[in-house]
mmCIF file with all atom_site columns, C-alpha atoms in Angstrom:
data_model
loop_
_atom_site.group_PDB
_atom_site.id
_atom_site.type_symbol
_atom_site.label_atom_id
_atom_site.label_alt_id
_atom_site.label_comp_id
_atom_site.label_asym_id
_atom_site.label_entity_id
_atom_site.label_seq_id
_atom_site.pdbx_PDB_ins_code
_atom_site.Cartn_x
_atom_site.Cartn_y
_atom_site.Cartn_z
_atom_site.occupancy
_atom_site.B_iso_or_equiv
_atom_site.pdbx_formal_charge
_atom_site.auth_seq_id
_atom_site.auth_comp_id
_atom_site.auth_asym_id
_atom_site.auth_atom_id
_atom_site.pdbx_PDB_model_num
ATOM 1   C CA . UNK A 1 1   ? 63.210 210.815 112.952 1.00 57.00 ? 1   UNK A CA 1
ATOM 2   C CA . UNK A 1 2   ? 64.721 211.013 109.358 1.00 63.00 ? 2   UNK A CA 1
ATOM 3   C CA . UNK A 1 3   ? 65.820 207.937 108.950 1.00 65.00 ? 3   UNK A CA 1
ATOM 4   C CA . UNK A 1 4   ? 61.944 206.413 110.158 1.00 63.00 ? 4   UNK A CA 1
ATOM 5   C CA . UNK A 1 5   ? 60.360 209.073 107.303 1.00 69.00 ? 5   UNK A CA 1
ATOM 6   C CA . UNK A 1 6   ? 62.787 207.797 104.614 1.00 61.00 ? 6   UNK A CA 1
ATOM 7   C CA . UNK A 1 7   ? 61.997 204.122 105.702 1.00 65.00 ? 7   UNK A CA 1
ATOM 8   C CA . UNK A 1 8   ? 58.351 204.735 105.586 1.00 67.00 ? 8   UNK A CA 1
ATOM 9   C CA . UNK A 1 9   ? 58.445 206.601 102.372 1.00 69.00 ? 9   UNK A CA 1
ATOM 10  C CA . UNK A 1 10  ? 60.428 203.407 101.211 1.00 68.00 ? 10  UNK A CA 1
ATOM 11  C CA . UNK A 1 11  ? 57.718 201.268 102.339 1.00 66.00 ? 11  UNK A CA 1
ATOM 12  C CA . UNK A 1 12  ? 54.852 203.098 101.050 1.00 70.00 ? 12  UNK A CA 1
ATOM 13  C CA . UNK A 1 13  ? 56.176 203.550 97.253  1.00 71.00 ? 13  UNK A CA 1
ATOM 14  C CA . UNK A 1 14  ? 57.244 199.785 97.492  1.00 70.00 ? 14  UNK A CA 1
ATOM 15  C CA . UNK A 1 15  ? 53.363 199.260 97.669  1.00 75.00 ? 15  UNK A CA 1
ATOM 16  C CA . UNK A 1 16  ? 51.441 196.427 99.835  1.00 81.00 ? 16  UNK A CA 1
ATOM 17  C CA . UNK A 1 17  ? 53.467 193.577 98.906  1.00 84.00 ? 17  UNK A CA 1
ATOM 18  C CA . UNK A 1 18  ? 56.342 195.798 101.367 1.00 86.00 ? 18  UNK A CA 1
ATOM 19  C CA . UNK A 1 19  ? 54.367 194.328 104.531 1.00 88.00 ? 19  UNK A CA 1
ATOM 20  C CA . UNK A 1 20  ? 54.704 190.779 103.960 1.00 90.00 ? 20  UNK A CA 1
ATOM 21  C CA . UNK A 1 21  ? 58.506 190.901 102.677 1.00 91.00 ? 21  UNK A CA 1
ATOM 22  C CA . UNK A 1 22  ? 59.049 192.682 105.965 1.00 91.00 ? 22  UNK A CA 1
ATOM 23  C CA . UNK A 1 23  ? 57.022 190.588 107.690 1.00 93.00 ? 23  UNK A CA 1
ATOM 24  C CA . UNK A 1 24  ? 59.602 187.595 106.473 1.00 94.00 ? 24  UNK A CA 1
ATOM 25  C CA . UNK A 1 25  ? 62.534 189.636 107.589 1.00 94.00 ? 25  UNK A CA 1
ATOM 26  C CA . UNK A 1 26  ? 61.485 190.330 111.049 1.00 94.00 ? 26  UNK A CA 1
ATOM 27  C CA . UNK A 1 27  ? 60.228 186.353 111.334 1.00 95.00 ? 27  UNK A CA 1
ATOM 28  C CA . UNK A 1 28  ? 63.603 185.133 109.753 1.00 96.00 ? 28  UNK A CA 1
ATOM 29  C CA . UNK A 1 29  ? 65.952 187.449 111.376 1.00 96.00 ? 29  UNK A CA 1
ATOM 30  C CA . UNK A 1 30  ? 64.642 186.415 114.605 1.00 96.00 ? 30  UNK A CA 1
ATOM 31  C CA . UNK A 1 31  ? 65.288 182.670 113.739 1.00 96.00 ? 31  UNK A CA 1
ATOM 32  C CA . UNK A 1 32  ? 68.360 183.811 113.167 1.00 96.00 ? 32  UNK A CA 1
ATOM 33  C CA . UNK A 1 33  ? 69.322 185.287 116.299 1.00 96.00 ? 33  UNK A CA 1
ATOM 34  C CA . UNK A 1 34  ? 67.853 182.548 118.615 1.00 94.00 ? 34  UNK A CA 1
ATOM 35  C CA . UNK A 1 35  ? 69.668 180.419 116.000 1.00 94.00 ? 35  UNK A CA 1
ATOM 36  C CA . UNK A 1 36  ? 73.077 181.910 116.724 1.00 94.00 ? 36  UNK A CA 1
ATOM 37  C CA . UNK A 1 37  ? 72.463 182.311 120.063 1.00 93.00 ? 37  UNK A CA 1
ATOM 38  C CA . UNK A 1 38  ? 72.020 178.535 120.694 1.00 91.00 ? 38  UNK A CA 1
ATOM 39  C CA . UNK A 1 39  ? 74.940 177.895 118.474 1.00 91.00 ? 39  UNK A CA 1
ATOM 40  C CA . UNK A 1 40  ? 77.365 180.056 120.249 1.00 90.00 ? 40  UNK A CA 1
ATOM 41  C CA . UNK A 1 41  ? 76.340 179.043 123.961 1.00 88.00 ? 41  UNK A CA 1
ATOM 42  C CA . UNK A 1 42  ? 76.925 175.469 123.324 1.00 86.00 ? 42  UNK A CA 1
ATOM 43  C CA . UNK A 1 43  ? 80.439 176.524 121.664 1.00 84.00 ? 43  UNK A CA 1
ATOM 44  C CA . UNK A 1 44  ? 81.135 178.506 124.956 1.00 84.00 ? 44  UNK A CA 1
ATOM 45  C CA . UNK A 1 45  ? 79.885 175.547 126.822 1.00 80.00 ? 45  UNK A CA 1
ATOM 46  C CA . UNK A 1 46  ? 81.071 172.252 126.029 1.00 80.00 ? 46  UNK A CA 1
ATOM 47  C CA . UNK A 1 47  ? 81.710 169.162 128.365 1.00 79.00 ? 47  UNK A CA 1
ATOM 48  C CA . UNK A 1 48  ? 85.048 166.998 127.353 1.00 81.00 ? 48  UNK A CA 1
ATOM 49  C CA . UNK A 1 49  ? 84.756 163.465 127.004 1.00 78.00 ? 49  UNK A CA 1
ATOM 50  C CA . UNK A 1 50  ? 87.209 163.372 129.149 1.00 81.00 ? 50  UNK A CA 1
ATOM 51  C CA . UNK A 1 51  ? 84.770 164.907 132.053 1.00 81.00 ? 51  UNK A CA 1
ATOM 52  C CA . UNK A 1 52  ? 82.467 162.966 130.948 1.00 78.00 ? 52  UNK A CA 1
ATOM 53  C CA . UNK A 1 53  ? 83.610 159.847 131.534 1.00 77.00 ? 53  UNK A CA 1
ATOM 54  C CA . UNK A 1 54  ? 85.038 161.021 135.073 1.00 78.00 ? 54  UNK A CA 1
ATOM 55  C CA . UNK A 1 55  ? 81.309 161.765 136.121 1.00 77.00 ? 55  UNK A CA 1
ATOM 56  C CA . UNK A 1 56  ? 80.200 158.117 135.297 1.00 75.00 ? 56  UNK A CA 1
ATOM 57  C CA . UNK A 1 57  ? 82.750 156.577 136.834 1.00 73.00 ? 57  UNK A CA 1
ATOM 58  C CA . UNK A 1 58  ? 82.267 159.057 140.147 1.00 73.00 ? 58  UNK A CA 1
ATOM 59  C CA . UNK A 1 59  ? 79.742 158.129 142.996 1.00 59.00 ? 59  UNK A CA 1
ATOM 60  C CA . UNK A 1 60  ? 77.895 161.283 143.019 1.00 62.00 ? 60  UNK A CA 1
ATOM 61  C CA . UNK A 1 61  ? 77.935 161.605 138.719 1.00 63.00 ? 61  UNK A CA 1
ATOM 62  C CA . UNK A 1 62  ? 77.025 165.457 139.118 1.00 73.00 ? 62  UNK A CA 1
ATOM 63  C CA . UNK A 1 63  ? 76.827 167.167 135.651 1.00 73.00 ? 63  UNK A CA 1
ATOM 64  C CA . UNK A 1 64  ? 78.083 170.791 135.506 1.00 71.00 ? 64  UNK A CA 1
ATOM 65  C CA . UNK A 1 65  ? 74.665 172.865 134.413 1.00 73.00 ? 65  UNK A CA 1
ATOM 66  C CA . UNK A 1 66  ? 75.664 174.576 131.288 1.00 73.00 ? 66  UNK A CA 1
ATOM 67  C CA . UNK A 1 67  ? 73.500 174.830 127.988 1.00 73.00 ? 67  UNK A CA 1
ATOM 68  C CA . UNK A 1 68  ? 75.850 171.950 126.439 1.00 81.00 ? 68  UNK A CA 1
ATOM 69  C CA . UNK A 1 69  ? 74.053 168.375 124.818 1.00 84.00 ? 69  UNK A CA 1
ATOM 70  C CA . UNK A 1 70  ? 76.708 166.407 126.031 1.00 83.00 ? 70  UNK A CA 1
ATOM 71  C CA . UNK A 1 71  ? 75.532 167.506 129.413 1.00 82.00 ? 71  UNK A CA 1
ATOM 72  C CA . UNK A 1 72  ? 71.836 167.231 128.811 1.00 83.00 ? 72  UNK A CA 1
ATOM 73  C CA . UNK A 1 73  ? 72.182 163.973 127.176 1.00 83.00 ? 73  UNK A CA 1
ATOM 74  C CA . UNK A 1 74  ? 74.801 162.863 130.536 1.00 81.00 ? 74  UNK A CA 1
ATOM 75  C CA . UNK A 1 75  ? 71.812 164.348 132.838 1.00 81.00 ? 75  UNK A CA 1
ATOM 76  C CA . UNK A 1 76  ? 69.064 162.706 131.290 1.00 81.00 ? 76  UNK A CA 1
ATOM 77  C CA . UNK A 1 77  ? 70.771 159.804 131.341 1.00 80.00 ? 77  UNK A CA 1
ATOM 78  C CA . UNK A 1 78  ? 71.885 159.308 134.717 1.00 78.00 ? 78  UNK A CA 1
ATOM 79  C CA . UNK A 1 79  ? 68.755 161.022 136.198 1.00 75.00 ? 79  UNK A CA 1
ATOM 80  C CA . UNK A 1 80  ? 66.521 158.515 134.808 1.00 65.00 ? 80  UNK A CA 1
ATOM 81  C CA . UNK A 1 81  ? 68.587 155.743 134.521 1.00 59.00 ? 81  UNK A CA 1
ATOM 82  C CA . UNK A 1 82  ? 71.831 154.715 135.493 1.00 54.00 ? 82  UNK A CA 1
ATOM 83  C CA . UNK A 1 83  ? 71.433 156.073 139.174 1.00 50.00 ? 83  UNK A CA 1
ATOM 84  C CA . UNK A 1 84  ? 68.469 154.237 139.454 1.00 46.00 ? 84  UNK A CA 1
ATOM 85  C CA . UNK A 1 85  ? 69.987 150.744 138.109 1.00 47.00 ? 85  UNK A CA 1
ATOM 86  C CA . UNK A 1 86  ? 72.866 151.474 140.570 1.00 47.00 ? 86  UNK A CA 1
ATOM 87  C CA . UNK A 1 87  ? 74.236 148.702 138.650 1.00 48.00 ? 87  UNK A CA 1
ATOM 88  C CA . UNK A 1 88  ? 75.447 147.543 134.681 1.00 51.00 ? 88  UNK A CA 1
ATOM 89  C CA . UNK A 1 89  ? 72.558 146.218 132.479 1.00 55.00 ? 89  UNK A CA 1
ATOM 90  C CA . UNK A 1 90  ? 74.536 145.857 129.442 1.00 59.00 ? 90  UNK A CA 1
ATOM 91  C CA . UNK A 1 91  ? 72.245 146.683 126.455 1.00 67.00 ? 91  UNK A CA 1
ATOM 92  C CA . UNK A 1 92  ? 69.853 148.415 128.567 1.00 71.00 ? 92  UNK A CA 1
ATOM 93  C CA . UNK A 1 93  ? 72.263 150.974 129.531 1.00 73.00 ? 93  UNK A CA 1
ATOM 94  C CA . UNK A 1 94  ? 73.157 151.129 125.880 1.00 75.00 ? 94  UNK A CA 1
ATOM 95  C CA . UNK A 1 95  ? 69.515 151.789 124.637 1.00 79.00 ? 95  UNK A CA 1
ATOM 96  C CA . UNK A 1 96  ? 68.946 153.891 126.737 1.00 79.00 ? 96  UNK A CA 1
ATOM 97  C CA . UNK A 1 97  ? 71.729 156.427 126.209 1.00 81.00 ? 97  UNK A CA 1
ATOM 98  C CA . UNK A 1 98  ? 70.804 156.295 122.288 1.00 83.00 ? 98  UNK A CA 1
ATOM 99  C CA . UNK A 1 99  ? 67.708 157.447 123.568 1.00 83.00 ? 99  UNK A CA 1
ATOM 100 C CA . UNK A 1 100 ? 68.869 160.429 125.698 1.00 83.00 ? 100 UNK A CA 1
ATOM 101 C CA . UNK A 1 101 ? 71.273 160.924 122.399 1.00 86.00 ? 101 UNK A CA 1
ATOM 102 C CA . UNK A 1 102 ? 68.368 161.141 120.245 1.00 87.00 ? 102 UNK A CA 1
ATOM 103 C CA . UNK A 1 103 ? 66.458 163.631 122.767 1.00 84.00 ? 103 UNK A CA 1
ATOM 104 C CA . UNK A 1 104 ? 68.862 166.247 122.850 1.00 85.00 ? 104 UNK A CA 1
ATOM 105 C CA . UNK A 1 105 ? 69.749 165.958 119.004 1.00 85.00 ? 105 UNK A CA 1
ATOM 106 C CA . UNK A 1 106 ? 66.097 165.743 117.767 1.00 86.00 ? 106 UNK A CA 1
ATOM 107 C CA . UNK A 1 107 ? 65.833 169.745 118.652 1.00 85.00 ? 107 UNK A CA 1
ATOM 108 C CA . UNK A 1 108 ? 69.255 170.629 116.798 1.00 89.00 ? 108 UNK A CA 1
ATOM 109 C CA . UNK A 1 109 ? 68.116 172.142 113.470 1.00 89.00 ? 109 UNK A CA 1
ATOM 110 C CA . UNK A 1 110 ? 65.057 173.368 114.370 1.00 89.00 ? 110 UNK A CA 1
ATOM 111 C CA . UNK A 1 111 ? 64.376 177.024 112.771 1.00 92.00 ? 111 UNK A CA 1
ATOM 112 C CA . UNK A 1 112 ? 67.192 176.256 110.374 1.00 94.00 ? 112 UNK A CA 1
ATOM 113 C CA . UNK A 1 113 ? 64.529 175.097 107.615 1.00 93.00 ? 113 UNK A CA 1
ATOM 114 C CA . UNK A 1 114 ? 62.325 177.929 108.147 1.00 95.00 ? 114 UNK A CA 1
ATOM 115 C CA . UNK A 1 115 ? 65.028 180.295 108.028 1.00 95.00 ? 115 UNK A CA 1
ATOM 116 C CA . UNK A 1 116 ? 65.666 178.986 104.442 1.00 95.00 ? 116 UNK A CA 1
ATOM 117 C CA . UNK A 1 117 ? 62.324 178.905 103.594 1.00 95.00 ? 117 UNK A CA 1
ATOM 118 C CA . UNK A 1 118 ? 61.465 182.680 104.441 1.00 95.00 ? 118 UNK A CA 1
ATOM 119 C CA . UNK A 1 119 ? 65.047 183.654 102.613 1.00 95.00 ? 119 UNK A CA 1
ATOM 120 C CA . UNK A 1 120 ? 63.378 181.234 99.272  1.00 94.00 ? 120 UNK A CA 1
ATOM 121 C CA . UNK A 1 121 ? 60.174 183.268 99.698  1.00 94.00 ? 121 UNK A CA 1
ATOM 122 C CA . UNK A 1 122 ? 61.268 186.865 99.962  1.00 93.00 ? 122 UNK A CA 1
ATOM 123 C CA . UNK A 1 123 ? 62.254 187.164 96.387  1.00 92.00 ? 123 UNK A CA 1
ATOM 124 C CA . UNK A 1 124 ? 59.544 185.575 95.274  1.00 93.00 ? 124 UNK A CA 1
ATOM 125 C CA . UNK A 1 125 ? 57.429 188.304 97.059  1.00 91.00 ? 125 UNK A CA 1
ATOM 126 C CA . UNK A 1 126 ? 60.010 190.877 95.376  1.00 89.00 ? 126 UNK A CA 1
ATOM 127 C CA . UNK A 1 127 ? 58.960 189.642 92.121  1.00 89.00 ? 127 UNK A CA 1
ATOM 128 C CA . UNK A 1 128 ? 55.611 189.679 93.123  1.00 88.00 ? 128 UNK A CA 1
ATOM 129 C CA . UNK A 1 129 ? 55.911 193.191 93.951  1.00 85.00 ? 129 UNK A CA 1
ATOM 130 C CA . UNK A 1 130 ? 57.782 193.564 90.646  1.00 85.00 ? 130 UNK A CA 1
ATOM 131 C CA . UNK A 1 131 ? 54.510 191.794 88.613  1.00 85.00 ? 131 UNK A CA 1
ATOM 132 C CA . UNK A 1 132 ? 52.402 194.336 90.368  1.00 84.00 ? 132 UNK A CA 1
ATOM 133 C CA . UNK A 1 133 ? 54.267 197.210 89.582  1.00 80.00 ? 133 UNK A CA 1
ATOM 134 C CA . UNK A 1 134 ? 54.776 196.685 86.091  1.00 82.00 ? 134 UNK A CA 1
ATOM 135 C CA . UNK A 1 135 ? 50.956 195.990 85.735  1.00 79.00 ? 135 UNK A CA 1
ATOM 136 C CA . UNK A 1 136 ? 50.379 199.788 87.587  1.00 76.00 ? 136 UNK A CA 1
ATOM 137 C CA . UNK A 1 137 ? 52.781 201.307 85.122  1.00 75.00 ? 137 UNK A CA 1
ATOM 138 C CA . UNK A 1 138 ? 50.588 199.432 82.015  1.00 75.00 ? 138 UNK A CA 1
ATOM 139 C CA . UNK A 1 139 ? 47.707 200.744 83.800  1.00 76.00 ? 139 UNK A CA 1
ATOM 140 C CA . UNK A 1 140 ? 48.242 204.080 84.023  1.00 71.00 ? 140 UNK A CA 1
ATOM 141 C CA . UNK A 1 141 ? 49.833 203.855 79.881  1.00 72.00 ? 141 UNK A CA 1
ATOM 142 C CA . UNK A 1 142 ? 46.415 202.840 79.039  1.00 72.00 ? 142 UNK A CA 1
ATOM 143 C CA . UNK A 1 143 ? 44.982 205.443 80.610  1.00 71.00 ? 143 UNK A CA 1
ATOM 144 C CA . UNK A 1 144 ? 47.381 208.072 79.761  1.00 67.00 ? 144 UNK A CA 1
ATOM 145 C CA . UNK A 1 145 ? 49.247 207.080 77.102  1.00 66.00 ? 145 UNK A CA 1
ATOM 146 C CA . UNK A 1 146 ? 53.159 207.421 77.301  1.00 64.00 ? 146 UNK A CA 1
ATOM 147 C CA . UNK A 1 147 ? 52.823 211.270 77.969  1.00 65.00 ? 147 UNK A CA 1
ATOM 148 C CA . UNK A 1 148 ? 52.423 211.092 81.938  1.00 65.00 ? 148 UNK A CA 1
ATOM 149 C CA . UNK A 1 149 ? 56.216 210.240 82.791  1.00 68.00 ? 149 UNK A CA 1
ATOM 150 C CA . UNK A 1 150 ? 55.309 211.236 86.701  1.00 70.00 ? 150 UNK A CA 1
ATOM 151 C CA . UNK A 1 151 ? 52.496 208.488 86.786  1.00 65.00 ? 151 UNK A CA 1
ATOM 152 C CA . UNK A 1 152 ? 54.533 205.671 84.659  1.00 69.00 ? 152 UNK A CA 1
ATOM 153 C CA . UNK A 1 153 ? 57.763 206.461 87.214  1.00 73.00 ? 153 UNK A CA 1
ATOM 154 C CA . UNK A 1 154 ? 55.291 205.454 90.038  1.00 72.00 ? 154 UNK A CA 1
ATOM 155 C CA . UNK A 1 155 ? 54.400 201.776 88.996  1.00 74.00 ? 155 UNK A CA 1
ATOM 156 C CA . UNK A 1 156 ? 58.466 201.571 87.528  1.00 78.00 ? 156 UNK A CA 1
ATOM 157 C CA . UNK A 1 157 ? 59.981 202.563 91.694  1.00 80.00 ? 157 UNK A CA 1
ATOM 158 C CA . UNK A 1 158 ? 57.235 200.324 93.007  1.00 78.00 ? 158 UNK A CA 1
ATOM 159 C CA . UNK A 1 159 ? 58.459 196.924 90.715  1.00 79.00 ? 159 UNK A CA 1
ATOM 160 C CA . UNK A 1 160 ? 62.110 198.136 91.348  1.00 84.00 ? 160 UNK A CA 1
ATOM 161 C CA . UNK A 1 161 ? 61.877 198.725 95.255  1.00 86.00 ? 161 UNK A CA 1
ATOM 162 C CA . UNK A 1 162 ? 60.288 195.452 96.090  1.00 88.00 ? 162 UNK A CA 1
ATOM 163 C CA . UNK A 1 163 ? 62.449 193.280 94.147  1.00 88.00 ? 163 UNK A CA 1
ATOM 164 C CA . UNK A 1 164 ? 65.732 195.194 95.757  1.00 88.00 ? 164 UNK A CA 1
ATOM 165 C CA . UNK A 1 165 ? 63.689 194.357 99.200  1.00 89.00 ? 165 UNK A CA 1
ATOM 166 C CA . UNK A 1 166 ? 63.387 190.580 98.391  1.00 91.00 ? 166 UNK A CA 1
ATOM 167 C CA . UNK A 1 167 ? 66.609 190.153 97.324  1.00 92.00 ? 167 UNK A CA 1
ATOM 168 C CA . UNK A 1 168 ? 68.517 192.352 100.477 1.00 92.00 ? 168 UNK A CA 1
ATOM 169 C CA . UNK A 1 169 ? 65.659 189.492 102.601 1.00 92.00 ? 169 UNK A CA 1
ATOM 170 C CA . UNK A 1 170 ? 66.664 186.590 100.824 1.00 94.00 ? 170 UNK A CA 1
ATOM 171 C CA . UNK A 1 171 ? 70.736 186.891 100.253 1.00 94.00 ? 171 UNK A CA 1
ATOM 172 C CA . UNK A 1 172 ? 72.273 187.601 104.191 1.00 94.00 ? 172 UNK A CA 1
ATOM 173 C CA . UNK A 1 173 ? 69.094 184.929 105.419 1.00 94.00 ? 173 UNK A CA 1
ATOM 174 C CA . UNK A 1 174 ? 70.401 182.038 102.751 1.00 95.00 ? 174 UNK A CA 1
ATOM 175 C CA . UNK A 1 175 ? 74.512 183.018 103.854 1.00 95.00 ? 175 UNK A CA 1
ATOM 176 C CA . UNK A 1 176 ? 73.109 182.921 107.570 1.00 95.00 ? 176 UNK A CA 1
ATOM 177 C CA . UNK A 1 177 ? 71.055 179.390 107.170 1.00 94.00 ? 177 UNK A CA 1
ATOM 178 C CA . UNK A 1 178 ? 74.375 177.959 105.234 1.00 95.00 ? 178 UNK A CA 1
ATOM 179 C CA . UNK A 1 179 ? 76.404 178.751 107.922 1.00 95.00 ? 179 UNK A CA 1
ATOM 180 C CA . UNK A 1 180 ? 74.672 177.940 110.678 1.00 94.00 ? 180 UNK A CA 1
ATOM 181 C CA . UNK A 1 181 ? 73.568 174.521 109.281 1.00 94.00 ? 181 UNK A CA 1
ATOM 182 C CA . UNK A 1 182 ? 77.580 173.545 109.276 1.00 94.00 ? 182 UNK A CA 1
ATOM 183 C CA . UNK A 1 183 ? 78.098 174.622 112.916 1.00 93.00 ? 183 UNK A CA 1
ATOM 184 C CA . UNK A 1 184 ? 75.183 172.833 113.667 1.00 93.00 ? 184 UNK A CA 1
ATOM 185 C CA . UNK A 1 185 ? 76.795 169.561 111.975 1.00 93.00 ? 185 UNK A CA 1
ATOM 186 C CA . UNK A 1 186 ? 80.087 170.082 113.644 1.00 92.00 ? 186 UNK A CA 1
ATOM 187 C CA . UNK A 1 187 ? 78.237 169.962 116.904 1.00 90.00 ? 187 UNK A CA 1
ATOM 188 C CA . UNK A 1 188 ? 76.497 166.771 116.297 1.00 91.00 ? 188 UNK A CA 1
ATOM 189 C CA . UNK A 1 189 ? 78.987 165.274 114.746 1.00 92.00 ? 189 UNK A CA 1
ATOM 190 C CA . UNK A 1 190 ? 80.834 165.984 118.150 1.00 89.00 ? 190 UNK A CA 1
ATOM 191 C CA . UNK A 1 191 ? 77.754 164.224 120.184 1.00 88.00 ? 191 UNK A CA 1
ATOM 192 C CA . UNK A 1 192 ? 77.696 161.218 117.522 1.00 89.00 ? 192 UNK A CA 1
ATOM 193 C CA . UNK A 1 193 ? 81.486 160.675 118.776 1.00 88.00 ? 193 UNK A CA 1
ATOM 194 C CA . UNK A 1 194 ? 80.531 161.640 122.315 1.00 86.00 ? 194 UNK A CA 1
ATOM 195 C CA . UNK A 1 195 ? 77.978 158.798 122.618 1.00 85.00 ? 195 UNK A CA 1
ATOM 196 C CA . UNK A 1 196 ? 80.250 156.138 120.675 1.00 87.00 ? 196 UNK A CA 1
ATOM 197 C CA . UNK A 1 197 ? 82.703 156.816 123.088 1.00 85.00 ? 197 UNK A CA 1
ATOM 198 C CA . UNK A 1 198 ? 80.698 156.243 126.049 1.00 83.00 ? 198 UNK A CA 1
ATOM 199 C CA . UNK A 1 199 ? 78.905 153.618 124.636 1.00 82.00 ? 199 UNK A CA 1
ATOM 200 C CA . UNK A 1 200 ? 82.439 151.899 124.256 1.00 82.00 ? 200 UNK A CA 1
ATOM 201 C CA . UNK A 1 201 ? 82.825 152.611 127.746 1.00 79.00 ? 201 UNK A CA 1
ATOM 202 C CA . UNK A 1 202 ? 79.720 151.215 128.799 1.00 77.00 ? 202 UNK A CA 1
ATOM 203 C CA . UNK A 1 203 ? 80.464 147.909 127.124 1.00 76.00 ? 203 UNK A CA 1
ATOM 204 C CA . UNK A 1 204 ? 83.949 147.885 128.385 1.00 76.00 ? 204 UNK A CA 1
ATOM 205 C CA . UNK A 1 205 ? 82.267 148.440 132.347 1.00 68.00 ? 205 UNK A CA 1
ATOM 206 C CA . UNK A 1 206 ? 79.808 145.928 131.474 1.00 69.00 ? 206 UNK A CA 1
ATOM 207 C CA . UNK A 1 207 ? 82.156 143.290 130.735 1.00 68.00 ? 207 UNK A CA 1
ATOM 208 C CA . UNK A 1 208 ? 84.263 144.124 133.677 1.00 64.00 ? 208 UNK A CA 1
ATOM 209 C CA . UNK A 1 209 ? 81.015 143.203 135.908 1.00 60.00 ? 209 UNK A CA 1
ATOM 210 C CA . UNK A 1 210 ? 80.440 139.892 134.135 1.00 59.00 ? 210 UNK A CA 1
ATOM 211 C CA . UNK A 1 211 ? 83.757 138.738 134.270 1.00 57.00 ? 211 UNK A CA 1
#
């Protein structure tokens, strides 16, 4: 139970701008997780080319289900298409994987610019905190003059708490965003060479049937 009372007493002398600034942590460190989560899963999970191509050129073409986008995009495609065609279409078949491409990587940074937004916007409620804290401690000078230390010390922990709390919000959610926005490069990076390979091989099938 200690550590809750010292929390609350934390929140409470930080004053009301405490509930949105954890408000933004809770939201962004959420973000974060399902963020991470995705990231690692899909590192855990990924489909070589190599398979890849083995599963178009097989009869059956079953993709392994596993929380990869080279498999979704593979699945989507020959669900919806290339079974169906049962034959090369050339530029149809080509199209038409860009598309599945584009499906699965449309999805690939989402919460990664809110993250950074809610890490931009927790100091700025820290120094909003700050503002209203300072303006307490003037308050209670006019009233008092500088004689009441006690009351001035109030208004002084309030600005002081809530800019510590913006900045201990904003500085692991920026690092987390940074990072996560390269991992999530790396992997689309990996699908952009993914579908140029395939596409190659598409072509190269295509050709073989027109010959």
């Amino acid at each position: 139970m200690e550590p809750l009372i010292w929390i609350w007493e934390i929140l409470e002398t930080g004053g009301p701008v405490m509930l949105p600034i954890v408000i933004v942590s809770v939201w962004m460190w959420i973000l974060i997780i399902l963020k991470a989560d995705w990231i690692l899963r899909v590192r855990r999970n990924s489909l070589p080319v190599k398979q890849a191509l083995e599963i178009l050129e097989s009869k059956e073409g079953r993709v392994p289900r596993i929380a990869c986008p080279k498999a979704g995009i593979l699945a989507f495609f020959l669900d919806r298409h290339f079974r169906e065609c049962r034959v090369m279409t050339g530029e149809p078949d080509r199209l038409f994987f860009e598309v599945a491409v584009r499906r699965q990587t449309r999805t690939f940074y989402r919460h990664i610019s809110t993250i950074m937004v809610l890490a931009a916007a927790a100091p700025l409620l820290g120094l909003l905190g700050t503002v209203t804290g300072m303006v307490e401690t003037f308050r209670v000078i006019g009233l008092f003059g500088t004689g009441n230390a006690q009351a001035m010390a109030s208004g002084i922990k309030e600005a002081l708490i809530t800019t510590q709390a913006g900045l201990l919000v904003a500085i692991p959610g920026l690092l987390a965003g940074q990072v996560m926005r390269r991992r999530v490069r790396a992997i689309h990076q990996e699908v952009l060479i993914f579908q140029r390979v395939v596409t190659q091989w598409l072509e190269k099938e295509w050709r073989k049937c027109t010959e």
